[in-house]
Amino acid sequence: MYGLTDEDLRIRDTAREFVESLMPLEVEAELAGGVLPKEVTAEHRARALAEGLYATNMPTSLGGGGCSALQQILVQEQCGRVTNGLGWVMATPPQWWPEVATEHQLQRWLLPTVRGEMHEAYAITEEFAGSDTSALQTTARRDGDEYVIDGIKWHVTSYNLADYVFVEAVLSDGPHAGDHVLLVVDVPWPGMEVVRSPKYSHNIADEHPIVAFRDVRVPVANLVGVEGGPMTFTQDWFRFERMMVAARCVGAAQRLLDEVSAFARERMVAGRPLGEHQLVAGMLADSATELFAARTMLYEVARAIDAGHDRKTLHGQASMTKLYCSEMAGRAADRAVQIFGGRGYMRENVAERLFRELRVERIWEGASEIQRIIVARQLMNRGPAALLDPV
């Protein structure tokens, strides 16, 4: 089914077995604020590396898995089946970086990240600049052999676990004033500090603090790409992350359907299994139908990426995939909580946890509204065939 090869199935099943070994720890992680003992987390990371589930998006020449886009999707889909971010140990380093990294950046950050020795974070979002990066106010200015960064970033996911952070800023002066640049900053670094770490709906080990950059000076060698050059790698990053979000949402929806279907078969109401009552049966059927549609879309776009289809078309199709899969998973979670009833409102129930965790998927990596704008703009500028029937 879905036209998967033997190698695709091997990779998927390896990830599935790994994820299912993490599931018994979900409630412990939930009640501990998402944090498991360090030795347990270290063991999980070592297993992910040993089983080829880490850095699947990196080329083999750099020590990565060299997996196709479809195979990366298959791994991240399984990641989505486990709650509390436990599957995040199957990490995907910056997929866009190998093509633009200097030798210094390769040796200093990228290769150690592929080996699982370092971890990155992204400082892009600001209080008044979310999905629209054109509204960024954080600045960078050239001062001799350094850049000086000033600004405050919000929702810096994984900052508490990161060894370095990518900071997107606007050049405040020089020949390319007004252009955006991406700079790498080690953590910790003088002038960079956590303002506060808000509590979020989900309980995972990765925090999302507000981070201030006050007169932060980094070497010019920390610039990714060039000043004034096209930052196409940021578009590649968004496309990649949107596909990964979609994959995890499909995995979460599958877990929900598995769990709630089993409950609906076992729970007896008025002498019949709950799932035989028409209103509940309808909810189960809707979740299964939408899941099938979402997975089919997800795999098809992944194959288009592997085939090297038009960049703009892929950008639009990734937006459609992220939009549909994230909203589909939200609906599946809502139905699951309803079917479980009071049980579905208990933190020990997977539906309750996924109901909270999936809500953000419609926001980060570009809110649903932004995905709709991207798709609609392509329809207006290029016509429906560019997205729905590309040559």
Short mmCIF file of C-alpha atoms in Angstrom, two decimals:
data_model
loop_
_atom_site.label_atom_id
_atom_site.label_comp_id
_atom_site.label_asym_id
_atom_site.label_seq_id
_atom_site.Cartn_x
_atom_site.Cartn_y
_atom_site.Cartn_z
CA MET A 1 0.00 0.00 0.00
CA TYR A 2 1.14 3.57 -0.78
CA GLY A 3 3.76 2.09 -3.11
CA LEU A 4 6.45 1.75 -0.42
CA THR A 5 9.60 -0.21 -1.26
CA ASP A 6 11.14 -2.85 0.98
CA GLU A 7 13.72 -0.29 2.14
CA ASP A 8 10.99 2.24 2.86
CA LEU A 9 9.17 -0.34 4.95
CA ARG A 10 12.35 -1.30 6.81
CA ILE A 11 13.02 2.30 7.78
CA ARG A 12 9.39 2.88 8.78
CA ASP A 13 9.21 -0.29 10.85
CA THR A 14 12.50 0.48 12.60
CA ALA A 15 11.13 3.88 13.59
CA ARG A 16 7.83 2.32 14.65
CA GLU A 17 9.49 -0.19 16.96
CA PHE A 18 11.66 2.54 18.46
CA VAL A 19 8.68 4.81 19.09
CA GLU A 20 6.61 2.04 20.63
CA SER A 21 9.41 1.40 23.11
CA LEU A 22 9.07 5.06 24.21
CA MET A 23 5.30 4.96 24.74
CA PRO A 24 5.43 3.37 28.22
CA LEU A 25 7.30 6.50 29.40
CA GLU A 26 4.69 9.00 28.21
CA VAL A 27 2.74 9.39 31.45
CA GLU A 28 5.94 9.63 33.51
CA ALA A 29 7.16 12.38 31.19
CA GLU A 30 3.78 14.15 31.31
CA LEU A 31 3.68 14.25 35.09
CA ALA A 32 7.32 15.40 35.24
CA GLY A 33 6.75 18.37 32.94
CA GLY A 34 8.10 16.48 29.95
CA VAL A 35 11.52 15.80 31.44
CA LEU A 36 12.89 12.28 31.78
CA PRO A 37 16.10 11.38 33.65
CA LYS A 38 19.17 12.47 31.69
CA GLU A 39 20.54 8.95 31.48
CA VAL A 40 17.28 7.75 29.91
CA THR A 41 17.30 10.55 27.35
CA ALA A 42 20.95 9.83 26.55
CA GLU A 43 20.10 6.17 25.99
CA HIS A 44 17.29 7.11 23.61
CA ARG A 45 19.58 9.41 21.62
CA ALA A 46 22.22 6.68 21.38
CA ARG A 47 19.62 4.21 20.11
CA ALA A 48 18.30 6.66 17.53
CA LEU A 49 21.85 7.15 16.25
CA ALA A 50 22.65 3.44 16.24
CA GLU A 51 19.44 2.52 14.41
CA GLY A 52 19.88 5.12 11.67
CA LEU A 53 16.95 7.25 12.83
CA TYR A 54 19.04 10.37 13.56
CA ALA A 55 19.95 12.89 10.85
CA THR A 56 18.03 10.96 8.21
CA ASN A 57 17.92 14.19 6.18
CA MET A 58 21.69 14.59 6.01
CA PRO A 59 23.79 13.19 3.13
CA THR A 60 25.87 10.11 3.82
CA SER A 61 28.98 12.13 2.90
CA LEU A 62 28.45 14.07 6.15
CA GLY A 63 27.60 11.02 8.20
CA GLY A 64 23.83 11.28 7.85
CA GLY A 65 21.28 8.72 6.76
CA GLY A 66 21.03 9.94 3.18
CA CYS A 67 17.32 9.11 3.19
CA SER A 68 14.90 10.21 0.53
CA ALA A 69 12.27 12.82 1.41
CA LEU A 70 9.68 10.04 1.57
CA GLN A 71 11.81 8.01 3.97
CA GLN A 72 12.34 11.06 6.17
CA ILE A 73 8.57 11.50 6.23
CA LEU A 74 8.10 7.86 7.23
CA VAL A 75 10.41 8.33 10.23
CA GLN A 76 8.83 11.58 11.37
CA GLU A 77 5.36 10.11 10.96
CA GLN A 78 6.27 7.52 13.58
CA CYS A 79 7.76 10.28 15.73
CA GLY A 80 4.32 11.88 15.82
CA ARG A 81 2.76 8.77 17.35
CA VAL A 82 4.45 9.33 20.72
CA THR A 83 3.52 12.23 23.00
CA ASN A 84 5.55 14.67 25.11
CA GLY A 85 8.18 15.19 22.43
CA LEU A 86 9.82 11.86 23.27
CA GLY A 87 10.24 11.13 19.57
CA TRP A 88 12.24 14.30 19.05
CA VAL A 89 15.39 12.27 19.72
CA MET A 90 15.02 11.27 16.04
CA ALA A 91 16.33 14.72 15.21
CA THR A 92 16.78 16.29 11.78
CA PRO A 93 19.67 18.80 11.72
CA PRO A 94 19.36 21.92 9.52
CA GLN A 95 18.52 20.28 6.20
CA TRP A 96 19.43 23.37 4.14
CA TRP A 97 22.84 24.01 5.68
CA PRO A 98 25.19 21.66 3.78
CA GLU A 99 24.77 23.60 0.53
CA VAL A 100 25.68 26.99 2.03
CA ALA A 101 27.94 26.12 4.99
CA THR A 102 31.53 27.33 4.90
CA GLU A 103 34.27 24.91 5.90
CA HIS A 104 34.44 26.64 9.27
CA GLN A 105 30.70 26.26 9.83
CA LEU A 106 30.82 22.66 8.66
CA GLN A 107 33.52 21.69 11.15
CA ARG A 108 32.40 23.92 14.02
CA TRP A 109 28.68 23.19 14.06
CA LEU A 110 27.19 21.08 11.29
CA LEU A 111 29.25 17.89 11.51
CA PRO A 112 29.00 17.70 15.33
CA THR A 113 25.24 18.17 14.96
CA VAL A 114 24.99 15.31 12.48
CA ARG A 115 26.94 13.14 14.94
CA GLY A 116 24.45 14.01 17.70
CA GLU A 117 27.04 15.94 19.71
CA MET A 118 25.39 19.35 19.29
CA HIS A 119 21.84 20.66 18.97
CA GLU A 120 20.50 23.83 17.35
CA ALA A 121 17.67 26.29 17.95
CA TYR A 122 16.09 28.98 15.80
CA ALA A 123 15.59 32.57 17.00
CA ILE A 124 13.33 34.05 14.34
CA THR A 125 9.89 34.90 15.76
CA GLU A 126 9.36 38.17 17.62
CA GLU A 127 6.54 39.63 19.69
CA PHE A 128 5.07 41.41 16.67
CA ALA A 129 6.58 39.27 13.91
CA GLY A 130 5.36 35.70 13.74
CA SER A 131 4.70 34.00 10.43
CA ASP A 132 5.47 37.29 8.62
CA THR A 133 9.25 37.62 8.86
CA SER A 134 9.16 40.91 6.92
CA ALA A 135 8.11 42.55 10.22
CA LEU A 136 11.30 41.57 12.09
CA GLN A 137 12.85 44.33 14.19
CA THR A 138 15.96 42.58 15.49
CA THR A 139 18.95 44.26 13.86
CA ALA A 140 22.49 43.32 12.93
CA ARG A 141 25.21 45.79 11.98
CA ARG A 142 28.72 45.23 10.74
CA ASP A 143 31.49 46.53 13.00
CA GLY A 144 34.87 45.54 11.62
CA ASP A 145 35.22 41.77 11.75
CA GLU A 146 32.05 41.33 13.80
CA TYR A 147 28.30 41.62 13.57
CA VAL A 148 26.45 43.25 16.45
CA ILE A 149 22.95 41.88 17.13
CA ASP A 150 20.23 43.71 19.06
CA GLY A 151 16.66 42.55 19.59
CA ILE A 152 14.34 40.20 21.44
CA LYS A 153 13.15 36.87 20.06
CA TRP A 154 10.11 34.87 21.16
CA HIS A 155 9.33 31.13 21.15
CA VAL A 156 12.96 30.05 20.72
CA THR A 157 12.18 26.35 20.74
CA SER A 158 14.79 24.07 22.34
CA TYR A 159 16.96 26.98 23.47
CA ASN A 160 17.42 25.35 26.88
CA LEU A 161 18.94 22.28 25.18
CA ALA A 162 20.77 24.06 22.35
CA ASP A 163 24.50 24.48 21.81
CA TYR A 164 23.98 27.20 19.21
CA VAL A 165 21.17 29.27 17.77
CA PHE A 166 20.37 30.70 14.33
CA VAL A 167 19.34 34.35 14.59
CA GLU A 168 17.54 36.08 11.73
CA ALA A 169 18.03 39.85 11.77
CA VAL A 170 17.71 42.92 9.56
CA LEU A 171 20.89 44.75 8.49
CA SER A 172 20.66 48.26 9.92
CA ASP A 173 23.37 49.86 7.81
CA GLY A 174 25.89 49.25 5.06
CA PRO A 175 25.35 48.59 1.34
CA HIS A 176 22.71 45.93 2.06
CA ALA A 177 20.75 47.79 4.74
CA GLY A 178 17.23 46.38 5.04
CA ASP A 179 18.21 42.91 3.87
CA HIS A 180 17.88 39.95 6.21
CA VAL A 181 20.83 37.90 7.41
CA LEU A 182 21.14 34.64 9.33
CA LEU A 183 23.86 34.46 12.00
CA VAL A 184 25.03 31.57 14.18
CA VAL A 185 25.52 32.32 17.88
CA ASP A 186 26.92 29.85 20.37
CA VAL A 187 24.97 29.21 23.58
CA PRO A 188 25.83 30.69 26.00
CA TRP A 189 27.29 33.91 24.58
CA PRO A 190 27.93 37.38 26.08
CA GLY A 191 24.93 39.69 25.77
CA MET A 192 22.43 36.89 25.17
CA GLU A 193 20.06 36.03 28.01
CA VAL A 194 16.70 34.46 28.69
CA VAL A 195 14.09 37.07 29.59
CA ARG A 196 11.63 34.41 30.73
CA SER A 197 10.45 30.92 29.84
CA PRO A 198 6.65 30.89 29.50
CA LYS A 199 4.73 27.73 30.26
CA TYR A 200 2.94 26.18 27.30
CA SER A 201 0.03 23.80 26.84
CA HIS A 202 2.26 20.81 26.20
CA ASN A 203 4.74 19.20 28.57
CA ILE A 204 8.00 18.51 26.74
CA ALA A 205 11.64 18.86 27.69
CA ASP A 206 12.24 21.55 25.07
CA GLU A 207 11.40 25.00 26.37
CA HIS A 208 10.42 28.02 24.23
CA PRO A 209 11.88 31.03 26.05
CA ILE A 210 11.94 34.72 25.18
CA VAL A 211 15.60 35.54 24.51
CA ALA A 212 17.20 38.99 24.45
CA PHE A 213 20.20 39.86 22.28
CA ARG A 214 21.82 43.02 23.63
CA ASP A 215 24.96 44.16 21.82
CA VAL A 216 25.76 40.53 20.97
CA ARG A 217 28.96 40.42 18.96
CA VAL A 218 29.77 37.45 16.74
CA PRO A 219 32.52 36.97 14.14
CA VAL A 220 31.76 37.65 10.48
CA ALA A 221 32.52 33.96 9.92
CA ASN A 222 29.19 33.22 11.65
CA LEU A 223 27.22 34.68 8.72
CA VAL A 224 25.26 32.04 6.80
CA GLY A 225 25.36 32.80 3.09
CA VAL A 226 26.21 36.36 2.03
CA GLU A 227 24.83 39.83 2.64
CA GLY A 228 22.36 40.85 -0.02
CA GLY A 229 22.17 37.32 -1.44
CA PRO A 230 18.90 35.44 -1.86
CA MET A 231 18.02 33.60 1.35
CA THR A 232 16.53 30.69 -0.55
CA PHE A 233 17.74 28.38 2.18
CA THR A 234 15.13 29.85 4.53
CA GLN A 235 12.42 28.89 2.03
CA ASP A 236 13.88 25.39 1.88
CA TRP A 237 13.83 25.27 5.67
CA PHE A 238 10.17 26.28 5.86
CA ARG A 239 9.23 23.74 3.20
CA PHE A 240 11.11 20.99 5.00
CA GLU A 241 9.72 21.85 8.43
CA ARG A 242 6.17 22.10 7.11
CA MET A 243 6.48 18.61 5.67
CA MET A 244 7.89 17.31 8.95
CA VAL A 245 5.01 18.92 10.88
CA ALA A 246 2.55 17.31 8.48
CA ALA A 247 4.21 13.92 8.93
CA ARG A 248 4.06 14.09 12.71
CA CYS A 249 0.40 15.13 12.51
CA VAL A 250 -0.39 12.10 10.37
CA GLY A 251 1.39 9.88 12.89
CA ALA A 252 -0.53 11.46 15.76
CA ALA A 253 -3.84 10.96 13.95
CA GLN A 254 -2.98 7.30 13.39
CA ARG A 255 -2.21 6.83 17.10
CA LEU A 256 -5.50 8.50 18.01
CA LEU A 257 -7.48 6.32 15.62
CA ASP A 258 -5.78 3.16 16.89
CA GLU A 259 -6.47 4.01 20.52
CA VAL A 260 -10.02 5.26 20.14
CA SER A 261 -11.05 2.41 17.81
CA ALA A 262 -9.87 -0.12 20.38
CA PHE A 263 -11.81 1.70 23.09
CA ALA A 264 -14.94 1.89 20.94
CA ARG A 265 -14.82 -1.88 20.39
CA GLU A 266 -14.39 -2.68 24.08
CA ARG A 267 -16.63 -0.09 25.76
CA MET A 268 -20.19 -1.41 26.04
CA VAL A 269 -23.12 1.00 26.01
CA ALA A 270 -26.73 -0.24 26.11
CA GLY A 271 -25.53 -3.77 25.41
CA ARG A 272 -23.51 -2.89 22.30
CA PRO A 273 -19.94 -1.75 21.61
CA LEU A 274 -19.72 2.05 21.67
CA GLY A 275 -18.45 2.09 18.09
CA GLU A 276 -21.67 0.51 16.82
CA HIS A 277 -23.69 3.52 17.86
CA GLN A 278 -24.14 5.62 14.74
CA LEU A 279 -22.98 8.99 16.07
CA VAL A 280 -19.72 7.47 17.33
CA ALA A 281 -19.34 5.35 14.19
CA GLY A 282 -19.58 8.51 12.12
CA MET A 283 -16.76 10.15 14.06
CA LEU A 284 -14.53 7.10 13.62
CA ALA A 285 -15.28 6.98 9.89
CA ASP A 286 -14.52 10.68 9.44
CA SER A 287 -11.16 10.38 11.23
CA ALA A 288 -10.17 7.33 9.17
CA THR A 289 -11.20 8.96 5.89
CA GLU A 290 -9.37 12.21 6.58
CA LEU A 291 -6.28 10.34 7.75
CA PHE A 292 -6.17 8.35 4.52
CA ALA A 293 -6.48 11.52 2.46
CA ALA A 294 -3.80 13.31 4.49
CA ARG A 295 -1.30 10.46 4.29
CA THR A 296 -1.85 10.11 0.54
CA MET A 297 -1.21 13.83 0.03
CA LEU A 298 1.85 13.75 2.30
CA TYR A 299 3.50 10.83 0.51
CA GLU A 300 2.71 12.26 -2.94
CA VAL A 301 4.35 15.60 -2.18
CA ALA A 302 7.36 13.83 -0.63
CA ARG A 303 7.78 11.88 -3.86
CA ALA A 304 7.54 15.13 -5.84
CA ILE A 305 10.38 16.54 -3.72
CA ASP A 306 12.47 13.44 -4.44
CA ALA A 307 11.69 13.85 -8.15
CA GLY A 308 12.99 17.42 -8.10
CA HIS A 309 9.79 19.13 -9.18
CA ASP A 310 9.53 22.91 -9.59
CA ARG A 311 10.61 24.76 -6.45
CA LYS A 312 7.60 27.11 -6.37
CA THR A 313 5.18 24.26 -6.92
CA LEU A 314 6.74 22.30 -4.06
CA HIS A 315 6.53 25.36 -1.82
CA GLY A 316 2.80 25.64 -2.46
CA GLN A 317 2.19 21.92 -2.13
CA ALA A 318 4.10 21.79 1.16
CA SER A 319 1.83 24.57 2.42
CA MET A 320 -1.27 22.62 1.37
CA THR A 321 0.08 19.52 3.08
CA LYS A 322 0.92 21.28 6.32
CA LEU A 323 -2.45 23.03 6.31
CA TYR A 324 -4.53 19.92 5.70
CA CYS A 325 -2.58 17.49 7.89
CA SER A 326 -2.41 19.81 10.90
CA GLU A 327 -6.10 20.67 10.76
CA MET A 328 -7.03 17.03 10.13
CA ALA A 329 -5.09 15.95 13.23
CA GLY A 330 -6.78 18.62 15.32
CA ARG A 331 -10.19 17.33 14.29
CA ALA A 332 -9.14 13.74 14.98
CA ALA A 333 -7.96 14.70 18.47
CA ASP A 334 -11.18 16.53 19.24
CA ARG A 335 -13.25 13.53 18.15
CA ALA A 336 -11.07 11.16 20.16
CA VAL A 337 -11.54 13.16 23.36
CA GLN A 338 -15.29 13.16 22.73
CA ILE A 339 -15.43 9.40 22.18
CA PHE A 340 -13.33 8.67 25.26
CA GLY A 341 -15.66 10.92 27.25
CA GLY A 342 -14.45 11.69 30.76
CA ARG A 343 -11.43 9.44 30.22
CA GLY A 344 -10.43 11.66 27.32
CA TYR A 345 -10.01 14.59 29.70
CA MET A 346 -7.47 12.78 31.89
CA ARG A 347 -3.80 13.58 31.41
CA GLU A 348 -2.98 9.87 31.50
CA ASN A 349 -5.04 9.45 28.31
CA VAL A 350 -3.20 9.84 25.01
CA ALA A 351 -6.12 11.76 23.49
CA GLU A 352 -5.92 14.45 26.16
CA ARG A 353 -2.20 14.92 25.63
CA LEU A 354 -2.43 14.99 21.84
CA PHE A 355 -5.41 17.35 22.02
CA ARG A 356 -3.08 19.88 23.68
CA GLU A 357 0.06 19.06 21.74
CA LEU A 358 -1.49 19.17 18.29
CA ARG A 359 -2.99 22.62 18.70
CA VAL A 360 0.33 24.35 18.04
CA GLU A 361 0.79 22.54 14.73
CA ARG A 362 -1.71 24.98 13.19
CA ILE A 363 0.46 27.88 14.36
CA TRP A 364 4.20 27.26 14.19
CA GLU A 365 6.18 26.93 10.95
CA GLY A 366 3.56 29.24 9.45
CA ALA A 367 0.01 29.47 10.75
CA SER A 368 -2.84 27.92 8.78
CA GLU A 369 -3.85 31.36 7.59
CA ILE A 370 -0.38 31.93 6.11
CA GLN A 371 -0.52 28.55 4.33
CA ARG A 372 -3.86 29.55 2.78
CA ILE A 373 -2.40 32.84 1.58
CA ILE A 374 0.56 31.06 -0.01
CA VAL A 375 -1.71 28.61 -1.81
CA ALA A 376 -4.17 31.27 -2.93
CA ARG A 377 -1.36 33.53 -4.18
CA GLN A 378 -0.02 30.72 -6.35
CA LEU A 379 -3.49 30.07 -7.73
CA MET A 380 -3.81 33.74 -8.66
CA ASN A 381 -0.30 34.12 -10.08
CA ARG A 382 0.28 30.73 -11.70
CA GLY A 383 -3.11 29.12 -12.06
CA PRO A 384 -4.52 25.90 -10.52
CA ALA A 385 -2.52 23.61 -12.83
CA ALA A 386 0.79 24.71 -11.29
CA LEU A 387 -0.25 23.20 -7.95
CA LEU A 388 -2.72 20.51 -8.92
CA ASP A 389 -1.49 19.24 -12.27
CA PRO A 390 2.19 20.23 -12.64
CA VAL A 391 4.03 19.03 -15.71
#
